[in-house]
CSV table of N, CA and C in Angstrom, one decimal:
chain,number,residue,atom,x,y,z
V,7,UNK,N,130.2,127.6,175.5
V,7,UNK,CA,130.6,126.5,174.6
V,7,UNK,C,129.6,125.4,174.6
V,8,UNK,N,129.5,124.6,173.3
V,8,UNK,CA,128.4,124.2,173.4
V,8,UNK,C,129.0,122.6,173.9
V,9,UNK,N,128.2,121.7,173.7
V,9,UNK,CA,128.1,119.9,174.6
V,9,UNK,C,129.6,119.5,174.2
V,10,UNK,N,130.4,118.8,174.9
V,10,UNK,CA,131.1,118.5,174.1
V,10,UNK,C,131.2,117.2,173.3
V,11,UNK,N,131.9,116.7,172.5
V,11,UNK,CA,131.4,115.5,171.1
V,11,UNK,C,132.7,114.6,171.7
V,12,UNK,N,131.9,113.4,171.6
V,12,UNK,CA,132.7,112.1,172.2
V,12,UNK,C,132.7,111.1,171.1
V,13,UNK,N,134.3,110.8,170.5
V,13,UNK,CA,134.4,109.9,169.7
V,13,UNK,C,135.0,108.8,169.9
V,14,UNK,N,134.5,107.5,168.8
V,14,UNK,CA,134.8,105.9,169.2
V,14,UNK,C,135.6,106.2,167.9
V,15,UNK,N,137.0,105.5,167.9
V,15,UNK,CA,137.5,105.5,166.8
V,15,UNK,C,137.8,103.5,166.5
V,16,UNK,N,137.0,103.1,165.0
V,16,UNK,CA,137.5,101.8,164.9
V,16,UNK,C,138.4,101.7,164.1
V,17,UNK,N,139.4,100.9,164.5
V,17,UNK,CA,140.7,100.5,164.1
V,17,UNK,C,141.8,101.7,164.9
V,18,UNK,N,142.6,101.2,165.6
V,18,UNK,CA,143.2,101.4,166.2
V,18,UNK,C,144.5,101.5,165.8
V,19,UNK,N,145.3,101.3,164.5
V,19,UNK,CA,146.5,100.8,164.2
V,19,UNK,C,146.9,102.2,163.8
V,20,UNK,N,148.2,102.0,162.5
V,20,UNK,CA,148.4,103.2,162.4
V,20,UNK,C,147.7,104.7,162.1
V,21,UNK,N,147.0,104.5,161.1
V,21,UNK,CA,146.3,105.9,160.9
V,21,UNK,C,145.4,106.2,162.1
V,22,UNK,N,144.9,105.3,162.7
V,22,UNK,CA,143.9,105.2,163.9
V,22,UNK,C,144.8,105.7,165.4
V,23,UNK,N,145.8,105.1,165.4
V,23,UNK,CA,146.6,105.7,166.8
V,23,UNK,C,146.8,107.2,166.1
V,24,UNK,N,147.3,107.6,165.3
V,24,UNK,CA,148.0,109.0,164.9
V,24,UNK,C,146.7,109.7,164.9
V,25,UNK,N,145.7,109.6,164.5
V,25,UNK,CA,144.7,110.6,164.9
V,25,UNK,C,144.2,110.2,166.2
V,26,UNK,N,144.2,109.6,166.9
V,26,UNK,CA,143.4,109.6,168.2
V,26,UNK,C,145.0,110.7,168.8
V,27,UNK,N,146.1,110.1,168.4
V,27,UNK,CA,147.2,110.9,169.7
V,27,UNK,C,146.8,112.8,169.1
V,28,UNK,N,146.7,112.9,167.8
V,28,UNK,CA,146.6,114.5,167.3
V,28,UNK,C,145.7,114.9,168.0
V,29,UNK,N,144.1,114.0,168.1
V,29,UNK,CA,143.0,114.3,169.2
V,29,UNK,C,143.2,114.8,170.3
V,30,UNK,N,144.1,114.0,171.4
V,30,UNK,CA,144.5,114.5,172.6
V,30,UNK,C,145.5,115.1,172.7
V,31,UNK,N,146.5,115.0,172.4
V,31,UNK,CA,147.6,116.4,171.8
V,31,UNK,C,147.4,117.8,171.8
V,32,UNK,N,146.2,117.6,171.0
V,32,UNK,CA,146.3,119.2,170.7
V,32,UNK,C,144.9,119.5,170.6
V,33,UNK,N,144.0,118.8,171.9
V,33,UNK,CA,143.3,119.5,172.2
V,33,UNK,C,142.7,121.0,172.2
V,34,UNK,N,143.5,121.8,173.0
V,34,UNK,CA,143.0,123.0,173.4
V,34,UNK,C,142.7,123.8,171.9
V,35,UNK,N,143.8,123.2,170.2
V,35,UNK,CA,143.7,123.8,169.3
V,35,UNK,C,142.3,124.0,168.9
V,36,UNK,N,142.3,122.2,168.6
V,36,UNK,CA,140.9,121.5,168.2
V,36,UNK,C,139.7,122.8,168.9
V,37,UNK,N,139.4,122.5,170.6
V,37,UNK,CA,138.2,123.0,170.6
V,37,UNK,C,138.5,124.6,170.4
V,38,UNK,N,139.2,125.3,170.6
V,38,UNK,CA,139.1,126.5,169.8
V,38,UNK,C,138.7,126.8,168.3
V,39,UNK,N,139.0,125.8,167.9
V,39,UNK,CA,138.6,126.2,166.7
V,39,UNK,C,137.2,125.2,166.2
V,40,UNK,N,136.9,123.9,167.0
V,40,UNK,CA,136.0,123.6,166.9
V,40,UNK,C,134.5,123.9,167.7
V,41,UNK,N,134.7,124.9,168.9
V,41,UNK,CA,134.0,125.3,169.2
V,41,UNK,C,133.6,124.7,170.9
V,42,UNK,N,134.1,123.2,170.7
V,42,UNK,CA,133.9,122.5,171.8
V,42,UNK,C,135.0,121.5,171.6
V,43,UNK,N,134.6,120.9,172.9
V,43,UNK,CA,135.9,120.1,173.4
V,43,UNK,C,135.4,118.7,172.2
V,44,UNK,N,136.6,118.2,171.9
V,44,UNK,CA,136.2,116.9,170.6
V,44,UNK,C,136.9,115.8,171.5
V,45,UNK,N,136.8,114.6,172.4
V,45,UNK,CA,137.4,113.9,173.1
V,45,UNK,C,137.1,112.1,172.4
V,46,UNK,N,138.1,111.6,172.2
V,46,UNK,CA,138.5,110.2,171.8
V,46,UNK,C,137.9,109.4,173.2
V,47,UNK,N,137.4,108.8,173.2
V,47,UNK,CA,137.0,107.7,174.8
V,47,UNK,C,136.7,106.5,174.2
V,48,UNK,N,137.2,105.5,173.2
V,48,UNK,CA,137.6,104.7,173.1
V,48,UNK,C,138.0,103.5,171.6
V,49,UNK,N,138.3,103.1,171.5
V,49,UNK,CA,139.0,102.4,170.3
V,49,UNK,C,138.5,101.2,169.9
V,50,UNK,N,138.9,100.1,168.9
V,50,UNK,CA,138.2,99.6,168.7
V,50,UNK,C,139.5,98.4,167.7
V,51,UNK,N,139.9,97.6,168.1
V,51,UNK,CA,141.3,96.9,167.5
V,51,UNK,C,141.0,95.8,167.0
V,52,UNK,N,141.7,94.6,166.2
V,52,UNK,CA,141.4,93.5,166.2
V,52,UNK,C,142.1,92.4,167.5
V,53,UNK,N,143.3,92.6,167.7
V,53,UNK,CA,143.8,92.1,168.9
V,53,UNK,C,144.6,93.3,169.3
V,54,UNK,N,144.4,93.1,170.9
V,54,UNK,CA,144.8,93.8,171.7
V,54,UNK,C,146.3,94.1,171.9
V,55,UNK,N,147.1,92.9,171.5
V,55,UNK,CA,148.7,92.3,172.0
V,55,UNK,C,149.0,93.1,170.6
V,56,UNK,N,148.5,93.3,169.6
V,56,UNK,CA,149.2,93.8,167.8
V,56,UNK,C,148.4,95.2,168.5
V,57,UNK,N,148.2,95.9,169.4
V,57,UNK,CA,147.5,97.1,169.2
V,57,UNK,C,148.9,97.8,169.7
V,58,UNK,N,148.8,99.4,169.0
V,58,UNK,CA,149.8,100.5,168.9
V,58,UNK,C,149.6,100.9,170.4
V,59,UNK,N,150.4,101.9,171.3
V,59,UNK,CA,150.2,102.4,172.3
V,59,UNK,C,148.7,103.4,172.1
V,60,UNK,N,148.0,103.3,172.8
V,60,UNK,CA,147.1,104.8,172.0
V,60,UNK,C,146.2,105.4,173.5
V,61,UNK,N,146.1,106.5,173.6
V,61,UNK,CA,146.4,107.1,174.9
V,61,UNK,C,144.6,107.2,175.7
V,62,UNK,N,144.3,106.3,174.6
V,62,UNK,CA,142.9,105.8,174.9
V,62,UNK,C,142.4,104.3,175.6
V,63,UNK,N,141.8,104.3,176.4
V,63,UNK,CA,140.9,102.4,176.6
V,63,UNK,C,140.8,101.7,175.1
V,64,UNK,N,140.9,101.0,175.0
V,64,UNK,CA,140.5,100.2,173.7
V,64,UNK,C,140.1,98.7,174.1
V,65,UNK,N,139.2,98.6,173.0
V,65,UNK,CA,138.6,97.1,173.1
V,65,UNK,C,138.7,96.7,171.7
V,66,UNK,N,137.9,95.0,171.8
V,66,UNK,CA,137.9,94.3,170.7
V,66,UNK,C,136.5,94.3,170.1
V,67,UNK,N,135.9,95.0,170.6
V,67,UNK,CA,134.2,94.8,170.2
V,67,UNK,C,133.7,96.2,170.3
V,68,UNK,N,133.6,95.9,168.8
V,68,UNK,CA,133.1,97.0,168.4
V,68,UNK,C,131.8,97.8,168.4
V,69,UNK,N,131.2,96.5,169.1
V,69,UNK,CA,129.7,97.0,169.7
V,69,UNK,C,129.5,98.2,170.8
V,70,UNK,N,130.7,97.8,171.9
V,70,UNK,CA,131.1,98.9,173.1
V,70,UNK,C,131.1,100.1,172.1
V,71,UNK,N,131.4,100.8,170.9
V,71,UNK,CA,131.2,101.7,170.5
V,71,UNK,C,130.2,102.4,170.3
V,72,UNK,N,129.4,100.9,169.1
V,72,UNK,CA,128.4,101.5,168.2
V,72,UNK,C,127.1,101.1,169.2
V,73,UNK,N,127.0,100.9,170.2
V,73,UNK,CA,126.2,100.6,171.0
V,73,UNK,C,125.6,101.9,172.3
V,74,UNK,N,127.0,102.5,172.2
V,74,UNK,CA,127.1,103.3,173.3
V,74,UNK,C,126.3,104.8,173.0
V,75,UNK,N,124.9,105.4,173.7
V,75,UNK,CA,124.9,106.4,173.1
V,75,UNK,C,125.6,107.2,174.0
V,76,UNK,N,126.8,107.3,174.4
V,76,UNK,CA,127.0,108.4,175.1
V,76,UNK,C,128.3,109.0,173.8
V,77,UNK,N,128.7,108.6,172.6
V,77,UNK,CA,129.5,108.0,171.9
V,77,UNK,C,128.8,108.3,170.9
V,78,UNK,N,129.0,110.1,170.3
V,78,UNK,CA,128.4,110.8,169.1
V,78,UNK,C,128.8,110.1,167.6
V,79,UNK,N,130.5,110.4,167.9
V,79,UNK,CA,130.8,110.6,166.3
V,79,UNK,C,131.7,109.2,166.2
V,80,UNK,N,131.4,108.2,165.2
V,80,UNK,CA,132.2,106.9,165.3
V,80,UNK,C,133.1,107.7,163.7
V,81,UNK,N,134.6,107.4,164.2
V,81,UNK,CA,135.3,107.7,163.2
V,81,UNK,C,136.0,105.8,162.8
V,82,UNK,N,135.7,105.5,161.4
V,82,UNK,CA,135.8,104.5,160.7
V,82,UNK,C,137.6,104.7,160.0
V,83,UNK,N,138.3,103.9,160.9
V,83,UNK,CA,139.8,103.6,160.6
V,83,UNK,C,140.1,102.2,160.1
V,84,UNK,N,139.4,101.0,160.0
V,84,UNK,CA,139.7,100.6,160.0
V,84,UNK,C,140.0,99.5,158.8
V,85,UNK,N,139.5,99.7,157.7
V,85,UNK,CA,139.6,99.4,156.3
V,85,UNK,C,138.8,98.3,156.3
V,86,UNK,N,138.8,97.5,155.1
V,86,UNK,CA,138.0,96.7,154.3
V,86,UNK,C,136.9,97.2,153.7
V,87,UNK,N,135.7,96.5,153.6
V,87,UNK,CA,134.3,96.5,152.5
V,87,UNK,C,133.5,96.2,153.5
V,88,UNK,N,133.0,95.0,153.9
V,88,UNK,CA,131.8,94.0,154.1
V,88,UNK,C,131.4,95.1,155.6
V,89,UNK,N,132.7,94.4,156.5
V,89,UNK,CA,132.5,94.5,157.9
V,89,UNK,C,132.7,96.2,158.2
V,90,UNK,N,133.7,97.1,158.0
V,90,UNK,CA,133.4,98.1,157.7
V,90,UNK,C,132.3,98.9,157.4
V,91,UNK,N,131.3,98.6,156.2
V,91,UNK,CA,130.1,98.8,156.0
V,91,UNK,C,129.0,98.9,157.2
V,92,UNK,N,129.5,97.2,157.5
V,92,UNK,CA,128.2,97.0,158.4
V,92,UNK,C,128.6,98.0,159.8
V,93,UNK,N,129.4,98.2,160.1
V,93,UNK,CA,130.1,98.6,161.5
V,93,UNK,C,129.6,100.4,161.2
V,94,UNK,N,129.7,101.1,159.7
V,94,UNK,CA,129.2,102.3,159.6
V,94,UNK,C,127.5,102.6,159.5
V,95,UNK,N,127.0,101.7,159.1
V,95,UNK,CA,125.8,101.4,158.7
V,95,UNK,C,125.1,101.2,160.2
V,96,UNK,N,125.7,100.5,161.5
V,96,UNK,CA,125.0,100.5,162.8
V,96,UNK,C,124.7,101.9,163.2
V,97,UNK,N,126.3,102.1,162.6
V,97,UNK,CA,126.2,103.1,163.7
V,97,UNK,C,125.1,104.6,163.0
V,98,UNK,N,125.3,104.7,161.9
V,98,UNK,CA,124.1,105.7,161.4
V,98,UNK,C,122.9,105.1,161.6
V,99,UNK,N,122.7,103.8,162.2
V,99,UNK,CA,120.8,103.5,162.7
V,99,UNK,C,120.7,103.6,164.4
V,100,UNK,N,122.1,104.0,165.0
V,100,UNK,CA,122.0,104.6,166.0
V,100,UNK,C,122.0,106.0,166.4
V,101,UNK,N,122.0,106.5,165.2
V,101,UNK,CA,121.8,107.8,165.2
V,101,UNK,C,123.1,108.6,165.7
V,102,UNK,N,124.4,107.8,165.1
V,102,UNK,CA,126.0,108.5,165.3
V,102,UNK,C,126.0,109.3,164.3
V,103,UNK,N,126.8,110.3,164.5
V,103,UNK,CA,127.5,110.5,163.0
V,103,UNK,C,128.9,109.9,162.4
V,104,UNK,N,129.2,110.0,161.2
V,104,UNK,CA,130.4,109.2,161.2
V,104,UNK,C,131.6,109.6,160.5
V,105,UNK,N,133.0,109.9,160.2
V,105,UNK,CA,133.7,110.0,159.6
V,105,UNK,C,134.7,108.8,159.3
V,106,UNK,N,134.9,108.4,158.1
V,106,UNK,CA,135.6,107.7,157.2
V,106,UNK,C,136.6,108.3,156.3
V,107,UNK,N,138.2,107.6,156.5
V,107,UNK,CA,138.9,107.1,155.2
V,107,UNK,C,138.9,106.3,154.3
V,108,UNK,N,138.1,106.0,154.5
V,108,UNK,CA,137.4,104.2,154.0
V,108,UNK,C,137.0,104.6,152.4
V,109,UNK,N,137.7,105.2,151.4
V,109,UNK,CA,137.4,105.0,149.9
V,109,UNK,C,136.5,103.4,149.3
V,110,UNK,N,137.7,102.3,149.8
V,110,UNK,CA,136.9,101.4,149.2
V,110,UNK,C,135.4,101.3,149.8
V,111,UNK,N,135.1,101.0,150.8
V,111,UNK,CA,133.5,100.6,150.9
V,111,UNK,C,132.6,101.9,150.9
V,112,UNK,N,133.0,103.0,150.7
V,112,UNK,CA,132.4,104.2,149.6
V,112,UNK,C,131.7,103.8,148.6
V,113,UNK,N,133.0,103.3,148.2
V,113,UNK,CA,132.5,103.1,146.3
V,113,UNK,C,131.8,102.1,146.2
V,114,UNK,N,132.3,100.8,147.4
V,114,UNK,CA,131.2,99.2,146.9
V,114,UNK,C,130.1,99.4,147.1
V,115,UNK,N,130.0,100.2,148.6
V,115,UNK,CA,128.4,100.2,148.9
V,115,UNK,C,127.8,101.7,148.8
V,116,UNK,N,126.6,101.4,148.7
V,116,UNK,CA,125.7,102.7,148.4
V,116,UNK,C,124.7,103.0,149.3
V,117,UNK,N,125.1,103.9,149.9
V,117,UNK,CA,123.7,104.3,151.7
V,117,UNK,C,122.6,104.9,151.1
C-alpha cells in the first residue's frame, strides 16, 4: 500500500464536520478502495465555541494547515471568494493538492 495522504480540512461547520466524520467512519471503505489510508489531522474554524463536534484537533489559523508539509491534500469547506481564494492559492504554492466545493470563487477567480 502506498504513503498514506493526510488531510487539513478548512471550515469546519456543517459540510466540513460531515465529511471529516464520513473520513473517519468509514475508513477501512475509503482505503480499500482508495488504495491507502486517507486520514483528516486537522481543521480549520472561525471560532472555536460556534465549532460542530468533529472527531478531529481543530484550530483557528489556517496557516497550521497550509503551512504544514506533512499535510498533502487541503480540502476547501469553507465558502466565500477573496479569503478562500487566497487560502487555496497558498496552499497550491506549497505544493498541496486541493479539493473544493467552493463554486463561487471557481467562477470569480481564475488560477
Amino acid at each position: 500500500m502506498s504513503r498514506e495522504l493526510r488531510v487539513g480540512i478548512l471550515g469546519v461547520g456543517t459540510v466540513g464536520s460531515a465529511v471529516t466524520r464520513l473520513l473517519v467512519e468509514n475508513e477501512e471503505i475509503i482505503t480499500a478502495r482508495a488504495g491507502r489510508r486517507i486520514i483528516p489531522v486537522l481543521g480549520a474554524v472561525k471560532n472555536l465555541n460556534e465549532s460542530p463536534n468533529a472527531p478531529i484537533p481543530l484550530t483557528t489559523n489556517v496557516d497550521e494547515i497550509l503551512d504544514d508539509p506533512s499535510i498533502d491534500i487541503v480540502c476547501e469547506l469553507m465558502g466565500g471568494i477573496d479569503f478562500a481564494f487566497a487560502c487555496i492559492k497558498k496552499a497550491l504554492e506549497h505544493g498541496k493538492a486541493v479539493v473544493t466545493a467552493n463554486k463561487a470563487v471557481l467562477a470569480y477567480h481564475r488560477f
